[in-house]
Amino acid sequence: MRWKLGRVALAAVVAAGMSAVAVAEPVAAAPDRSAYAGIVPAPVSARADRGTFTIDRHTTITAGAGAGGVADYLGGVLRLPVRGPGRGGNTIRLVLAGRDEGNESYRLDAAPGAVTITAGRAAGLFAGVQTLRQLITGGTIPAGHVSDAPRFAYRGAMLDVARHFFTVAQVERYIDQLSQYKINTLHLHLADDQGWRIQINSWPRLATYGGSTAVDGDPGGYYTQDQYRAIVAYAASRFITVIPEIDLPGHTNAALASYAELNCDGVAPPLYTGTEVGFSSLCVGKEITYRFLDDVIRELAAITPGKYLHIGGDEAHSTSQADYITFMNRVQGIVAAHGKQVLAWHQIVSATPLPATVAQYWDTTNDNPQVAAAAQRGTGVVLSPANLAYLDMKYNAETPLGQDWAALIEVSDAYGWDPGSYLTGAPASAIRGVEAPLWTETLRTSADLEYMAFPRLPAIAELGWSPASTHDWAAFRLRLAAQAPRWRAQGINFYRSPQIPWPSAS
Ligand code: ACM
């Protein structure tokens, strides 16, 4: 059966991220049953069935109780109308069912008359919707079944908006890209030597002065609290939790430049636009340091619904070890006093992590006895090994953007490790998940971000979501190749890694 795609359906095809081929040739393609073998991140189980669901001008989305938000999101993506629950044919049904097997698990059943996504929670429906988007080709969805649940609860991406500033719209664009690969956490690196990017009402010069610069003298910027709230809300609508980071006690030149009284000698240093690290420190011995941090953390906690605040703690090379311990322990108490839990770079384990504190591991070796010992004592760990998961590392020596201090990271390197067994001596139960950081010393535009994130971000996302039993480079490179038409249709700039058999039009 052949049918013409109408204008609305055509738009839907583009919005869903379908190939340019489908757009140029508005005739329904044969259903692609292999789509069930092509999902990224790989689901727990998926199989194709006989028959095809066709999206046409009669197709509607129906939302059961509690599913309206996800249905509206899907309606926006596919440009299809959303209705209340009903029994009519040709519908995509989103159903919240009582059985809750976890926050993000879902089931997808596609048949000729209806596609049904069932989950215990809206977050599971949203994950199922992302799977659905990958099953659509040429306005058709091959019949089949997917049953799915995440391996790790924490699947993060970090964006450094301090070295270079990115607008709300740019951050939202990245959020949309992350959400397609079932990333559920956005860590925003909001303050560093080169810029302070969040308005703090009780210390206004942090943003207005400390936020005025960026690396290489490029334009600075900051988010008003309302803009930050908008980012948080946008992320929440994609089931992504924002974790704000104020990097402490080092990486603080922008704050020290903004308020002379925060410096031990009472003299404000100049603003900084270079890329060295380790030269700044808050003044651990001054009480005003803790009044300052109490204000900053109180204001940040008030506009952050997620449970974690990230307090940095890396590369404090200008803070003595004794001061570092005093400082990190005291700041953990401030975070707790404002009702939040601490995430920090893994150096925090040299202080005394609170029971709820989670350490973010960024070292370049899988052998770190101090972090392993902390994990054995109960400290949770998020894995971001810099030589595997840092999206700002170059792919190879010729990569025009990025850095190489940790490693050159090809796609097979980013994919080729197991978070559950990576850190020697750390019990698997301590591993909360993975995060792919994107530092922006060399990155200025969304196209730059995308070139470094794609295709490695989907690789890290898969390590976080998919069962270890699905790990298979030979299969992954084919599944990744099949994503390229979606990226092209969405205007995502990506690195054509020679390791991946991209379709010829890519
Ligand atoms: C880091 O890369 N300094 C966390």
Coordinates of C-alpha atoms and ligand atoms in Angstrom, one line a residue:
M1 CA 0.0 0.0 0.0
R2 CA 1.3 3.4 -0.9
W3 CA 0.0 6.7 0.4
K4 CA 1.2 10.3 0.1
L5 CA 2.5 12.0 3.1
G6 CA 0.4 15.2 3.7
R7 CA 2.2 18.4 4.7
V8 CA 1.4 17.8 8.3
A9 CA 2.8 14.3 8.3
L10 CA 5.8 15.5 6.3
A11 CA 6.5 18.1 9.0
A12 CA 6.1 15.3 11.5
V13 CA 8.6 13.2 9.7
V14 CA 11.2 16.0 9.8
A15 CA 10.5 16.8 13.4
A16 CA 10.8 13.2 14.4
G17 CA 14.3 13.3 12.9
M18 CA 13.7 11.2 9.9
S19 CA 16.0 10.9 6.9
A20 CA 16.2 13.5 4.2
V21 CA 15.3 10.7 1.8
A22 CA 11.8 10.5 3.3
V23 CA 11.3 14.2 2.9
A24 CA 12.5 14.3 -0.7
E25 CA 10.4 11.3 -1.7
P26 CA 7.0 11.7 0.0
V27 CA 5.9 8.1 -0.4
A28 CA 5.7 5.8 2.6
A29 CA 8.8 3.7 2.8
A30 CA 8.6 0.0 3.5
P31 CA 8.5 -0.5 7.2
D32 CA 12.0 -1.1 8.5
R33 CA 11.8 -4.1 10.8
S34 CA 15.4 -3.9 11.6
A35 CA 14.6 -0.7 13.5
Y36 CA 14.0 -2.9 16.5
A37 CA 17.7 -4.0 16.4
G38 CA 18.8 -0.4 15.9
I39 CA 17.7 1.4 19.0
V40 CA 20.3 3.5 20.9
P41 CA 20.7 3.0 23.8
A42 CA 20.0 -0.8 23.4
P43 CA 16.9 -1.8 25.2
V44 CA 16.6 -4.8 27.5
S45 CA 14.6 -6.7 24.8
A46 CA 13.1 -5.8 21.5
R47 CA 11.6 -7.8 18.7
A48 CA 9.7 -7.0 15.5
D49 CA 6.3 -8.5 14.7
R50 CA 4.2 -8.8 11.6
G51 CA 2.3 -5.7 10.4
T52 CA 2.8 -2.0 10.3
F53 CA 1.3 1.0 12.0
T54 CA 1.0 3.9 9.7
I55 CA 1.0 7.6 10.8
D56 CA -1.5 9.5 8.7
R57 CA -3.8 12.4 9.1
H58 CA -6.2 10.3 11.2
T59 CA -3.6 9.4 13.8
T60 CA -4.0 10.8 17.3
I61 CA -2.2 10.5 20.5
T62 CA -4.3 9.5 23.5
A63 CA -3.2 10.1 27.1
G64 CA -4.4 8.3 30.1
A65 CA -4.5 9.9 33.5
G66 CA -1.1 11.5 34.4
A67 CA 0.3 11.0 30.9
G68 CA -0.8 14.4 29.5
G69 CA 2.6 16.1 29.7
V70 CA 4.4 13.3 27.8
A71 CA 1.5 13.1 25.3
D72 CA 1.8 16.9 24.6
Y73 CA 5.5 16.5 24.1
L74 CA 5.0 13.7 21.6
G75 CA 2.3 15.6 19.9
G76 CA 4.7 18.5 19.5
V77 CA 7.4 16.3 18.1
L78 CA 5.2 14.4 15.7
R79 CA 2.7 17.3 15.1
L80 CA -0.2 15.0 15.9
P81 CA -3.3 16.0 18.0
V82 CA -3.6 14.7 21.6
R83 CA -6.9 13.4 22.9
G84 CA -8.1 12.0 26.2
P85 CA -8.2 8.3 26.7
G86 CA -10.3 6.5 24.1
R87 CA -10.5 3.2 22.2
G88 CA -10.5 4.4 18.6
G89 CA -8.1 2.9 16.1
N90 CA -4.9 4.5 14.7
T91 CA -3.8 5.9 18.0
I92 CA -0.5 6.1 19.9
R93 CA -1.6 5.4 23.4
L94 CA 0.4 6.5 26.5
V95 CA -0.8 4.6 29.5
L96 CA 0.4 5.0 33.1
A97 CA -0.2 1.6 34.7
G98 CA -0.1 1.0 38.4
R99 CA 2.7 -1.5 38.4
D100 CA 5.8 0.5 39.0
E101 CA 8.9 -1.5 38.2
G102 CA 11.1 1.5 38.5
N103 CA 11.1 5.2 37.6
E104 CA 12.0 4.8 33.9
S105 CA 11.0 1.3 32.8
Y106 CA 8.5 1.0 30.0
R107 CA 6.9 -1.3 27.5
L108 CA 6.2 -0.5 23.9
D109 CA 3.7 -2.6 21.8
A110 CA 3.3 -1.6 18.2
A111 CA 0.5 -3.2 16.2
P112 CA -1.2 -2.2 12.9
G113 CA -4.1 -0.5 14.8
A114 CA -2.4 1.1 17.7
V115 CA 0.9 1.8 19.4
T116 CA 0.8 1.5 23.2
I117 CA 3.5 2.7 25.6
T118 CA 2.9 1.6 29.1
A119 CA 4.9 2.6 32.2
G120 CA 4.6 3.0 35.9
R121 CA 5.8 6.6 35.8
A122 CA 5.7 9.5 33.4
A123 CA 9.5 9.2 33.1
G124 CA 9.1 5.7 31.8
L125 CA 6.6 6.9 29.2
F126 CA 9.0 9.6 28.1
A127 CA 11.8 7.0 27.7
G128 CA 9.4 4.9 25.7
V129 CA 8.6 7.9 23.5
Q130 CA 12.3 8.3 22.7
T131 CA 12.4 4.7 21.6
L132 CA 9.3 5.2 19.5
R133 CA 10.9 8.1 17.7
Q134 CA 13.7 5.9 16.6
L135 CA 11.2 3.3 15.3
I136 CA 9.5 5.7 12.9
T137 CA 10.7 5.6 9.3
G138 CA 8.9 7.2 6.4
G139 CA 5.7 7.7 8.5
T140 CA 5.5 4.0 9.5
I141 CA 6.2 2.1 12.6
P142 CA 6.9 -1.6 12.2
A143 CA 4.9 -3.8 14.6
G144 CA 6.9 -5.1 17.5
H145 CA 7.5 -5.1 21.2
V146 CA 10.1 -3.4 23.4
S147 CA 10.6 -4.1 27.1
D148 CA 13.1 -1.8 28.7
A149 CA 14.6 -0.4 32.0
P150 CA 17.8 1.5 32.8
R151 CA 20.9 -0.2 34.2
F152 CA 21.9 2.9 36.2
A153 CA 19.7 5.5 37.8
Y154 CA 22.2 8.3 37.1
R155 CA 23.0 9.0 33.4
G156 CA 24.4 12.5 33.1
A157 CA 26.0 15.0 30.8
M158 CA 27.9 18.1 32.0
L159 CA 28.1 21.4 30.1
D160 CA 30.7 23.9 31.1
V161 CA 29.0 27.3 30.6
A162 CA 31.8 29.0 32.5
R163 CA 34.8 28.8 30.1
H164 CA 32.4 29.9 27.3
F165 CA 28.9 31.0 27.9
F166 CA 25.9 29.4 26.2
T167 CA 22.5 31.0 26.0
V168 CA 19.3 29.5 27.4
A169 CA 18.3 28.5 23.8
Q170 CA 21.7 26.8 23.3
V171 CA 21.4 24.9 26.6
E172 CA 17.8 23.9 25.7
R173 CA 19.0 22.6 22.3
Y174 CA 21.5 20.4 24.1
I175 CA 18.9 19.2 26.5
D176 CA 16.7 18.1 23.6
Q177 CA 19.7 16.2 22.1
L178 CA 20.5 14.5 25.5
S179 CA 16.9 13.5 26.1
Q180 CA 16.8 11.5 22.9
Y181 CA 19.4 9.2 24.4
K182 CA 17.7 8.8 27.7
I183 CA 20.2 11.0 29.6
N184 CA 18.4 12.1 32.8
T185 CA 20.8 14.5 34.5
L186 CA 22.3 17.8 33.3
H187 CA 25.2 19.0 35.4
L188 CA 25.8 22.7 34.7
H189 CA 29.3 23.9 35.5
L190 CA 28.2 27.4 36.5
A191 CA 31.3 29.0 37.9
D192 CA 35.0 28.8 37.2
D193 CA 38.0 31.1 37.0
Q194 CA 36.9 32.6 33.7
G195 CA 33.2 33.4 34.5
W196 CA 30.4 33.2 37.1
R197 CA 27.2 32.5 35.2
I198 CA 24.3 32.6 37.7
Q199 CA 22.8 35.7 39.3
I200 CA 23.1 35.7 43.1
N201 CA 20.9 38.4 44.5
S202 CA 22.9 38.9 47.7
W203 CA 26.2 39.1 45.8
P204 CA 25.2 40.8 42.5
R205 CA 28.7 41.5 41.2
L206 CA 29.4 37.8 40.8
A207 CA 27.3 37.8 37.7
T208 CA 27.5 41.4 36.5
Y209 CA 31.3 41.6 36.9
G210 CA 32.5 38.0 37.4
G211 CA 30.3 36.9 34.5
S212 CA 31.5 39.5 32.1
T213 CA 34.4 37.5 30.7
A214 CA 35.1 34.2 29.0
V215 CA 38.1 32.3 27.6
D216 CA 40.2 34.3 25.1
G217 CA 38.3 37.5 25.8
D218 CA 35.1 36.1 24.2
P219 CA 31.8 37.5 25.3
G220 CA 30.7 36.6 28.8
G221 CA 27.1 36.3 30.1
Y222 CA 25.1 34.9 32.9
Y223 CA 21.7 33.5 33.7
T224 CA 19.2 35.5 35.7
Q225 CA 17.5 33.3 38.3
D226 CA 14.4 33.4 36.1
Q227 CA 16.4 32.2 33.1
Y228 CA 18.0 29.4 35.2
R229 CA 14.5 28.4 36.4
A230 CA 13.5 28.3 32.7
I231 CA 16.3 25.9 32.0
V232 CA 15.4 23.8 35.0
A233 CA 11.8 23.7 33.8
Y234 CA 12.7 22.9 30.2
A235 CA 14.9 20.1 31.4
A236 CA 12.2 18.8 33.7
S237 CA 9.8 18.6 30.8
R238 CA 12.3 16.2 29.2
F239 CA 12.7 14.3 32.6
I240 CA 16.2 15.7 33.0
T241 CA 17.3 17.0 36.5
V242 CA 19.6 19.9 36.6
I243 CA 22.6 19.8 39.0
P244 CA 24.3 23.2 39.3
E245 CA 28.0 23.3 40.1
I246 CA 29.8 26.1 41.9
D247 CA 33.4 24.8 41.7
L248 CA 35.1 25.3 45.1
P249 CA 37.6 26.2 46.7
G250 CA 39.7 26.5 43.5
H251 CA 38.5 27.6 40.1
T252 CA 37.1 30.7 41.8
N253 CA 39.0 33.6 40.2
A254 CA 35.7 35.1 38.9
A255 CA 34.3 35.3 42.4
L256 CA 37.6 36.5 43.9
A257 CA 37.8 39.3 41.2
S258 CA 34.2 40.4 42.0
Y259 CA 34.6 40.8 45.8
A260 CA 38.0 41.9 47.2
E261 CA 36.9 40.8 50.7
L262 CA 36.9 37.2 49.7
N263 CA 40.6 37.2 49.2
C264 CA 43.0 36.4 52.1
D265 CA 44.9 39.6 51.3
G266 CA 41.8 41.7 50.7
V267 CA 42.9 42.5 47.1
A268 CA 40.8 41.5 44.2
P269 CA 42.7 39.8 41.3
P270 CA 42.0 40.9 37.7
L271 CA 39.4 38.9 35.7
Y272 CA 40.9 35.9 33.9
T273 CA 40.5 34.8 30.3
G274 CA 43.3 32.2 30.0
T275 CA 43.0 28.4 30.5
E276 CA 45.4 27.6 33.3
V277 CA 44.0 25.8 36.3
G278 CA 44.9 25.5 40.0
F279 CA 45.9 29.1 40.7
S280 CA 42.9 30.4 42.7
S281 CA 41.5 29.6 46.1
L282 CA 38.8 31.0 48.3
C283 CA 40.2 32.1 51.7
V284 CA 39.6 29.1 53.9
G285 CA 40.5 31.0 57.2
K286 CA 38.1 33.9 56.7
E287 CA 34.5 33.7 58.1
I288 CA 33.2 35.8 55.3
T289 CA 34.0 32.9 53.0
Y290 CA 31.3 30.8 54.7
R291 CA 28.7 33.7 54.9
F292 CA 29.3 34.1 51.1
L293 CA 28.9 30.4 50.5
D294 CA 25.8 30.1 52.7
D295 CA 24.2 32.9 50.6
V296 CA 25.2 31.3 47.3
I297 CA 24.1 27.8 48.3
R298 CA 20.8 29.1 49.9
E299 CA 19.9 31.0 46.7
L300 CA 20.9 28.1 44.4
A301 CA 19.1 25.5 46.5
A302 CA 15.9 27.6 46.4
I303 CA 15.8 27.5 42.6
T304 CA 17.0 23.9 42.2
P305 CA 14.4 21.3 42.7
G306 CA 16.8 18.4 42.3
K307 CA 18.4 16.9 45.4
Y308 CA 22.1 17.5 44.4
L309 CA 24.3 20.6 44.4
H310 CA 27.8 20.1 43.0
I311 CA 30.6 21.9 44.9
G312 CA 33.5 21.0 42.7
G313 CA 36.6 20.3 44.8
D314 CA 38.9 19.5 41.9
E315 CA 42.4 20.9 41.2
A316 CA 42.5 22.9 44.4
H317 CA 46.3 23.3 43.9
S318 CA 46.4 26.6 45.7
T319 CA 44.7 25.3 48.9
S320 CA 46.7 23.4 51.4
Q321 CA 45.5 19.8 52.1
A322 CA 44.6 20.7 55.7
D323 CA 42.6 23.7 54.5
Y324 CA 41.0 21.7 51.7
I325 CA 39.7 19.1 54.3
T326 CA 38.4 21.9 56.6
F327 CA 36.8 23.7 53.7
M328 CA 35.1 20.7 52.0
N329 CA 33.7 19.4 55.3
R330 CA 32.3 22.8 56.2
V331 CA 30.7 23.4 52.8
Q332 CA 29.1 19.9 52.8
G333 CA 27.4 21.0 56.1
I334 CA 26.2 24.2 54.4
V335 CA 24.7 22.2 51.5
A336 CA 23.0 19.8 54.0
A337 CA 21.7 22.8 56.0
H338 CA 19.9 24.0 52.9
G339 CA 18.3 20.6 52.3
K340 CA 20.5 19.3 49.5
Q341 CA 23.0 16.5 49.0
V342 CA 26.6 17.0 47.8
L343 CA 28.0 15.9 44.5
A344 CA 31.7 16.7 44.1
W345 CA 34.7 15.7 42.0
H346 CA 36.3 12.7 43.5
Q347 CA 39.0 14.6 45.4
I348 CA 36.3 15.1 48.1
V349 CA 37.1 11.6 49.4
S350 CA 40.3 13.0 50.9
A351 CA 38.0 15.0 53.2
T352 CA 35.1 13.3 55.0
P353 CA 32.2 12.7 52.7
L354 CA 28.8 12.9 54.3
P355 CA 26.9 9.6 54.0
A356 CA 24.8 11.0 51.1
T357 CA 27.7 12.7 49.3
V358 CA 28.5 11.3 45.8
A359 CA 31.9 11.5 44.3
Q360 CA 32.4 12.1 40.6
Y361 CA 35.4 10.2 39.4
W362 CA 37.4 11.9 36.6
D363 CA 40.8 10.3 36.9
T364 CA 42.4 8.6 33.9
T365 CA 43.1 5.3 35.6
N366 CA 40.8 2.5 36.8
D367 CA 43.0 2.1 39.8
N368 CA 42.4 4.7 42.6
P369 CA 42.6 3.0 46.0
Q370 CA 41.4 6.1 47.9
V371 CA 38.2 6.4 45.9
A372 CA 37.7 2.6 46.0
A373 CA 38.0 2.6 49.8
A374 CA 35.5 5.5 50.0
A375 CA 33.1 3.5 47.8
Q376 CA 33.6 0.5 50.1
R377 CA 32.6 2.7 53.0
G378 CA 29.4 3.7 51.2
T379 CA 30.3 6.8 49.2
G380 CA 28.4 6.7 45.9
V381 CA 30.4 7.2 42.7
V382 CA 29.5 8.6 39.3
L383 CA 32.0 7.7 36.7
S384 CA 33.5 10.2 34.2
P385 CA 36.9 8.9 33.5
A386 CA 38.6 11.7 31.6
N387 CA 40.3 9.4 29.1
L388 CA 37.0 7.7 28.2
A389 CA 34.0 9.9 29.0
Y390 CA 35.3 13.5 28.5
L391 CA 33.6 14.8 25.4
D392 CA 36.0 17.7 25.0
M393 CA 38.9 15.4 24.3
K394 CA 40.0 15.2 20.6
Y395 CA 39.0 12.2 18.6
N396 CA 42.5 12.0 17.0
A397 CA 45.4 14.3 16.6
E398 CA 43.8 16.1 13.7
T399 CA 40.5 17.0 15.5
P400 CA 40.3 20.8 15.1
L401 CA 38.5 21.4 18.5
G402 CA 39.0 20.1 22.0
Q403 CA 41.9 19.1 24.2
D404 CA 44.2 16.1 24.5
W405 CA 45.6 16.1 28.0
A406 CA 43.6 13.0 29.1
A407 CA 43.6 11.1 25.9
L408 CA 42.5 11.0 22.3
I409 CA 39.1 9.3 22.4
E410 CA 37.7 7.6 19.4
V411 CA 34.1 6.3 19.5
S412 CA 35.3 2.7 20.3
D413 CA 37.2 4.1 23.3
A414 CA 34.2 6.0 24.6
Y415 CA 32.1 2.8 24.2
G416 CA 34.7 0.3 25.2
W417 CA 34.5 0.0 29.0
D418 CA 32.1 -1.3 31.6
P419 CA 31.0 1.2 34.4
G420 CA 30.0 -1.6 36.7
S421 CA 33.5 -3.2 36.9
Y422 CA 35.7 -0.2 35.9
L423 CA 37.0 1.0 39.2
T424 CA 39.2 -1.6 40.8
G425 CA 38.0 -2.4 44.3
A426 CA 34.8 -0.4 44.2
P427 CA 31.7 -2.5 44.8
A428 CA 29.2 -2.4 41.9
S429 CA 26.6 -1.2 44.3
A430 CA 28.5 2.1 44.8
I431 CA 28.3 3.0 41.2
R432 CA 25.4 5.4 40.6
G433 CA 26.0 5.7 36.9
V434 CA 28.0 7.6 34.3
E435 CA 28.4 11.2 33.2
A436 CA 29.9 12.7 30.0
P437 CA 31.4 16.1 30.7
L438 CA 31.9 18.7 28.0
W439 CA 34.4 21.4 28.9
T440 CA 34.4 24.4 26.7
E441 CA 37.8 26.1 26.7
T442 CA 37.9 25.5 22.9
L443 CA 34.1 25.4 22.2
R444 CA 32.1 28.5 21.3
T445 CA 29.0 27.4 19.4
S446 CA 26.3 24.8 19.4
A447 CA 27.9 23.3 16.3
D448 CA 31.2 23.0 18.3
L449 CA 29.4 21.3 21.2
E450 CA 27.6 18.8 18.9
Y451 CA 30.8 17.9 17.0
M452 CA 32.4 16.8 20.2
A453 CA 29.3 15.2 21.7
F454 CA 28.2 13.2 18.6
P455 CA 28.7 10.4 18.3
R456 CA 30.4 9.8 21.7
L457 CA 27.5 11.1 23.8
P458 CA 25.2 8.2 22.6
A459 CA 28.0 5.8 23.4
I460 CA 28.2 7.0 27.1
A461 CA 24.4 7.1 27.3
E462 CA 24.3 3.5 26.2
L463 CA 26.8 2.5 28.9
G464 CA 24.5 4.1 31.4
W465 CA 21.2 2.7 30.2
S466 CA 21.7 -0.6 28.5
P467 CA 22.2 -4.0 30.2
A468 CA 25.9 -5.1 30.2
S469 CA 24.8 -8.2 28.3
T470 CA 23.9 -6.0 25.3
H471 CA 27.5 -4.6 25.1
D472 CA 28.8 -5.3 21.7
W473 CA 31.0 -3.0 19.6
A474 CA 30.2 -4.7 16.3
A475 CA 26.5 -4.2 16.8
F476 CA 26.8 -0.8 18.4
R477 CA 28.7 0.7 15.4
L478 CA 25.8 -0.4 13.1
R479 CA 23.2 1.0 15.5
L480 CA 25.1 4.3 15.7
A481 CA 25.4 4.5 12.0
A482 CA 21.6 4.3 11.7
Q483 CA 21.2 7.4 13.9
A484 CA 22.9 9.6 11.4
P485 CA 19.8 10.4 9.3
R486 CA 18.1 11.6 12.5
W487 CA 21.1 13.9 13.3
R488 CA 21.2 15.2 9.7
A489 CA 17.4 16.0 9.8
Q490 CA 17.8 17.8 13.1
G491 CA 20.8 19.8 12.0
I492 CA 23.2 18.2 14.5
N493 CA 26.8 18.6 13.6
F494 CA 28.6 15.3 14.1
Y495 CA 32.1 13.8 13.7
R496 CA 32.1 11.3 10.8
S497 CA 34.2 8.8 12.7
P498 CA 35.9 6.4 10.3
Q499 CA 35.1 3.6 12.7
I500 CA 31.3 3.9 11.9
P501 CA 29.8 2.7 8.6
W502 CA 27.7 5.8 8.1
P503 CA 25.0 5.6 5.4
S504 CA 26.3 7.1 2.2
A505 CA 24.3 10.3 2.4
S506 CA 25.9 11.2 5.8
Ligands
ACM1 C1 38.3 18.3 36.1 O1 38.4 17.8 34.9 N1 39.1 19.1 36.6 C2 37.2 17.8 36.9

